[in-house]
């Protein structure tokens, strides 16, 4: 059990998250909240960087899990002994995973994550987290250029610069523009809002939702060549599972199957739309069917046979008079419930009374006598 989950919560992941899940969560949070494209997200961008700085390093993550946030920030908790298992991995400084420094101009920037004084204690010596822009820059450079050596699904997606916001230099500022992120070695470019999810509607018949099926869909997606910066279009065939009882508005998600852009690969979400049906309208798990009857039938009685969604026949009748609000419910003849497909909603039959558009004087007189 971990001491606290504050840093995990910042990335919306569980304490059991894998290294790959931590990378993906940080990338998503950082791109969403980067100040260049979302000034209101600056604080969340900073918090995501702090979380990644700890959780991406196994040794620092273990210390955080064992002792909590207050200890790693020097606010409280006993410090483990130096040289012992669980000893303070923060005392030596530096970013996790080889992010120990970044050339800048002509000198070397060392990330300061010093967790104590000479004795390595948890209190009093905390010199602060690394600059969130530096964390982001090094992350994107490593992920985009393969510097980290991990096949985390991001390699090659960010172009030669490794960043959707600009290129990172290694020996000073690139020519052609001011720096971004507040440091050298970064070329600033106009921030472009990044669409991380592409949504496409998919129209499904009630019969397919009742039965459950798989749809083969041909989609076009843009691909991005990180070497040339060029985009092309490719066709992709996807098998889309339609589960029994799926409701309109449900999302069928395909991670990393949208367009490839300079900032990464978009997720593709299919949004379920129900095709209009000639006999039924859906109300949750129930199916509604309206029978047309004329005024004479409404007053004197009627009988009909109604087909169900699973091609059965049910007899429906009323001896009359039949009110416009009349309904009859047939249990277990509606749509399957998505979470328990063996359980179904009801078939609800109602009436639509067709009134005459005109009556002769004689007809009106007779109706008045009868009624």
GROMACS .gro file of C-alpha atoms in nm, residues 77-250:
model
  174
   77UNK     CA    1   0.856   1.187   0.784
   78UNK     CA    2   1.169   0.999   0.891
   79UNK     CA    3   1.447   0.970   0.635
   80UNK     CA    4   1.572   0.622   0.547
   81UNK     CA    5   1.939   0.559   0.620
   82UNK     CA    6   2.188   0.628   0.344
   83UNK     CA    7   2.320   0.314   0.178
   84UNK     CA    8   2.033   0.105   0.312
   85UNK     CA    9   1.749  -0.038   0.099
   86UNK     CA   10   1.505   0.244   0.043
   87UNK     CA   11   1.782   0.502   0.092
   88UNK     CA   12   1.722   0.852  -0.039
   89UNK     CA   13   1.753   0.847  -0.421
   90UNK     CA   14   1.687   1.220  -0.438
   91UNK     CA   15   2.006   1.325  -0.267
   92UNK     CA   16   2.220   1.304  -0.578
   93UNK     CA   17   1.999   1.530  -0.789
   94UNK     CA   18   1.911   1.490  -1.152
   95UNK     CA   19   1.620   1.384  -1.363
   96UNK     CA   20   1.516   1.018  -1.391
   97UNK     CA   21   1.601   0.797  -1.683
   98UNK     CA   22   1.916   0.980  -1.794
   99UNK     CA   23   1.766   1.331  -1.786
  100UNK     CA   24   2.052   1.447  -1.565
  101UNK     CA   25   2.131   1.761  -1.761
  102UNK     CA   26   2.059   1.955  -2.074
  103UNK     CA   27   2.318   2.152  -2.272
  104UNK     CA   28   2.219   2.515  -2.291
  105UNK     CA   29   2.418   2.780  -2.468
  106UNK     CA   30   2.763   2.661  -2.366
  107UNK     CA   31   2.712   2.532  -2.015
  108UNK     CA   32   2.529   2.245  -1.858
  109UNK     CA   33   2.197   2.270  -1.677
  110UNK     CA   34   2.184   2.030  -1.382
  111UNK     CA   35   1.842   1.944  -1.247
  112UNK     CA   36   1.834   1.998  -0.872
  113UNK     CA   37   1.639   1.741  -0.681
  114UNK     CA   38   1.839   1.749  -0.360
  115UNK     CA   39   1.632   1.598  -0.084
  116UNK     CA   40   1.840   1.686   0.215
  117UNK     CA   41   2.154   1.828   0.364
  118UNK     CA   42   2.483   1.648   0.403
  119UNK     CA   43   2.319   1.365   0.593
  120UNK     CA   44   2.057   1.305   0.326
  121UNK     CA   45   1.768   1.375   0.562
  122UNK     CA   46   1.414   1.431   0.450
  123UNK     CA   47   1.381   1.775   0.607
  124UNK     CA   48   1.525   2.114   0.536
  125UNK     CA   49   1.726   2.043   0.220
  126UNK     CA   50   1.465   2.020  -0.051
  127UNK     CA   51   1.576   2.247  -0.335
  128UNK     CA   52   1.265   2.209  -0.545
  129UNK     CA   53   1.143   2.015  -0.844
  130UNK     CA   54   1.300   2.067  -1.184
  131UNK     CA   55   1.160   2.329  -1.417
  132UNK     CA   56   0.844   2.178  -1.573
  133UNK     CA   57   0.944   2.315  -1.915
  134UNK     CA   58   1.277   2.137  -1.891
  135UNK     CA   59   1.107   1.813  -1.790
  136UNK     CA   60   0.872   1.844  -2.086
  137UNK     CA   61   1.150   1.937  -2.328
  138UNK     CA   62   1.366   1.643  -2.227
  139UNK     CA   63   1.069   1.405  -2.233
  140UNK     CA   64   0.964   1.508  -2.584
  141UNK     CA   65   1.321   1.501  -2.709
  142UNK     CA   66   1.375   1.154  -2.570
  143UNK     CA   67   1.036   1.018  -2.683
  144UNK     CA   68   1.054   1.175  -3.028
  145UNK     CA   69   1.413   1.089  -3.106
  146UNK     CA   70   1.431   0.751  -2.936
  147UNK     CA   71   1.691   0.876  -2.682
  148UNK     CA   72   1.530   0.690  -2.398
  149UNK     CA   73   1.560   0.353  -2.571
  150UNK     CA   74   1.204   0.254  -2.475
  151UNK     CA   75   0.950   0.144  -2.729
  152UNK     CA   76   0.670   0.337  -2.566
  153UNK     CA   77   0.462   0.400  -2.877
  154UNK     CA   78   0.575   0.763  -2.916
  155UNK     CA   79   0.899   0.712  -3.105
  156UNK     CA   80   0.896   0.875  -3.447
  157UNK     CA   81   0.569   1.057  -3.389
  158UNK     CA   82   0.713   1.397  -3.294
  159UNK     CA   83   0.943   1.477  -3.582
  160UNK     CA   84   1.315   1.536  -3.560
  161UNK     CA   85   1.270   1.800  -3.293
  162UNK     CA   86   1.074   1.570  -3.062
  163UNK     CA   87   0.816   1.836  -2.976
  164UNK     CA   88   0.479   1.950  -3.108
  165UNK     CA   89   0.559   2.305  -2.990
  166UNK     CA   90   0.907   2.352  -3.129
  167UNK     CA   91   1.249   2.198  -3.186
  168UNK     CA   92   1.505   2.138  -2.912
  169UNK     CA   93   1.865   2.227  -2.988
  170UNK     CA   94   2.168   2.073  -2.824
  171UNK     CA   95   2.430   2.345  -2.851
  172UNK     CA   96   2.247   2.669  -2.799
  173UNK     CA   97   1.957   2.848  -2.961
  174UNK     CA   98   1.849   2.759  -3.310
  175UNK     CA   99   1.850   3.041  -3.556
  176UNK     CA  100   1.525   3.188  -3.668
  177UNK     CA  101   1.323   3.274  -3.363
  178UNK     CA  102   1.300   3.340  -2.992
  179UNK     CA  103   1.307   3.063  -2.736
  180UNK     CA  104   1.009   2.896  -2.576
  181UNK     CA  105   0.971   2.730  -2.234
  182UNK     CA  106   1.189   3.004  -2.082
  183UNK     CA  107   1.522   2.842  -2.177
  184UNK     CA  108   1.775   2.819  -2.458
  185UNK     CA  109   1.781   2.541  -2.713
  186UNK     CA  110   1.412   2.577  -2.799
  187UNK     CA  111   1.268   2.735  -3.109
  188UNK     CA  112   0.935   2.899  -3.050
  189UNK     CA  113   0.656   2.844  -3.295
  190UNK     CA  114   0.293   2.945  -3.293
  191UNK     CA  115   0.099   2.717  -3.066
  192UNK     CA  116  -0.168   2.520  -3.248
  193UNK     CA  117  -0.456   2.358  -3.059
  194UNK     CA  118  -0.403   1.982  -3.068
  195UNK     CA  119  -0.698   1.758  -3.128
  196UNK     CA  120  -0.610   1.445  -2.935
  197UNK     CA  121  -0.935   1.262  -3.019
  198UNK     CA  122  -1.114   1.227  -3.352
  199UNK     CA  123  -1.483   1.136  -3.326
  200UNK     CA  124  -1.676   0.974  -3.610
  201UNK     CA  125  -2.045   0.875  -3.607
  202UNK     CA  126  -2.136   0.518  -3.688
  203UNK     CA  127  -2.500   0.444  -3.775
  204UNK     CA  128  -2.626   0.106  -3.649
  205UNK     CA  129  -2.966  -0.058  -3.701
  206UNK     CA  130  -3.174  -0.174  -3.405
  207UNK     CA  131  -3.149  -0.529  -3.536
  208UNK     CA  132  -2.768  -0.517  -3.525
  209UNK     CA  133  -2.775  -0.374  -3.174
  210UNK     CA  134  -3.022  -0.645  -3.070
  211UNK     CA  135  -2.817  -0.929  -3.220
  212UNK     CA  136  -2.469  -0.792  -3.166
  213UNK     CA  137  -2.233  -0.793  -3.463
  214UNK     CA  138  -1.899  -0.675  -3.601
  215UNK     CA  139  -1.881  -0.402  -3.863
  216UNK     CA  140  -1.596  -0.369  -4.107
  217UNK     CA  141  -1.525  -0.002  -4.165
  218UNK     CA  142  -1.282   0.160  -4.404
  219UNK     CA  143  -1.133   0.477  -4.261
  220UNK     CA  144  -0.880   0.720  -4.399
  221UNK     CA  145  -0.611   0.851  -4.168
  222UNK     CA  146  -0.330   1.096  -4.215
  223UNK     CA  147   0.022   0.973  -4.154
  224UNK     CA  148   0.317   1.192  -4.065
  225UNK     CA  149   0.676   1.140  -4.178
  226UNK     CA  150   0.897   1.267  -3.897
  227UNK     CA  151   1.200   1.290  -4.128
  228UNK     CA  152   1.047   1.501  -4.405
  229UNK     CA  153   0.758   1.660  -4.215
  230UNK     CA  154   0.520   1.551  -4.491
  231UNK     CA  155   0.174   1.408  -4.445
  232UNK     CA  156   0.005   1.143  -4.655
  233UNK     CA  157  -0.326   0.955  -4.640
  234UNK     CA  158  -0.368   0.582  -4.593
  235UNK     CA  159  -0.673   0.355  -4.586
  236UNK     CA  160  -0.733   0.134  -4.286
  237UNK     CA  161  -0.990  -0.142  -4.238
  238UNK     CA  162  -1.118  -0.165  -3.881
  239UNK     CA  163  -1.333  -0.435  -3.725
  240UNK     CA  164  -1.578  -0.252  -3.498
  241UNK     CA  165  -1.755  -0.472  -3.240
  242UNK     CA  166  -2.121  -0.383  -3.180
  243UNK     CA  167  -2.219  -0.527  -2.845
  244UNK     CA  168  -2.573  -0.635  -2.769
  245UNK     CA  169  -2.779  -0.357  -2.616
  246UNK     CA  170  -2.535  -0.079  -2.703
  247UNK     CA  171  -2.701   0.260  -2.660
  248UNK     CA  172  -2.692   0.566  -2.882
  249UNK     CA  173  -2.407   0.793  -2.780
  250UNK     CA  174  -2.184   0.505  -2.671
   0.00000   0.00000   0.00000
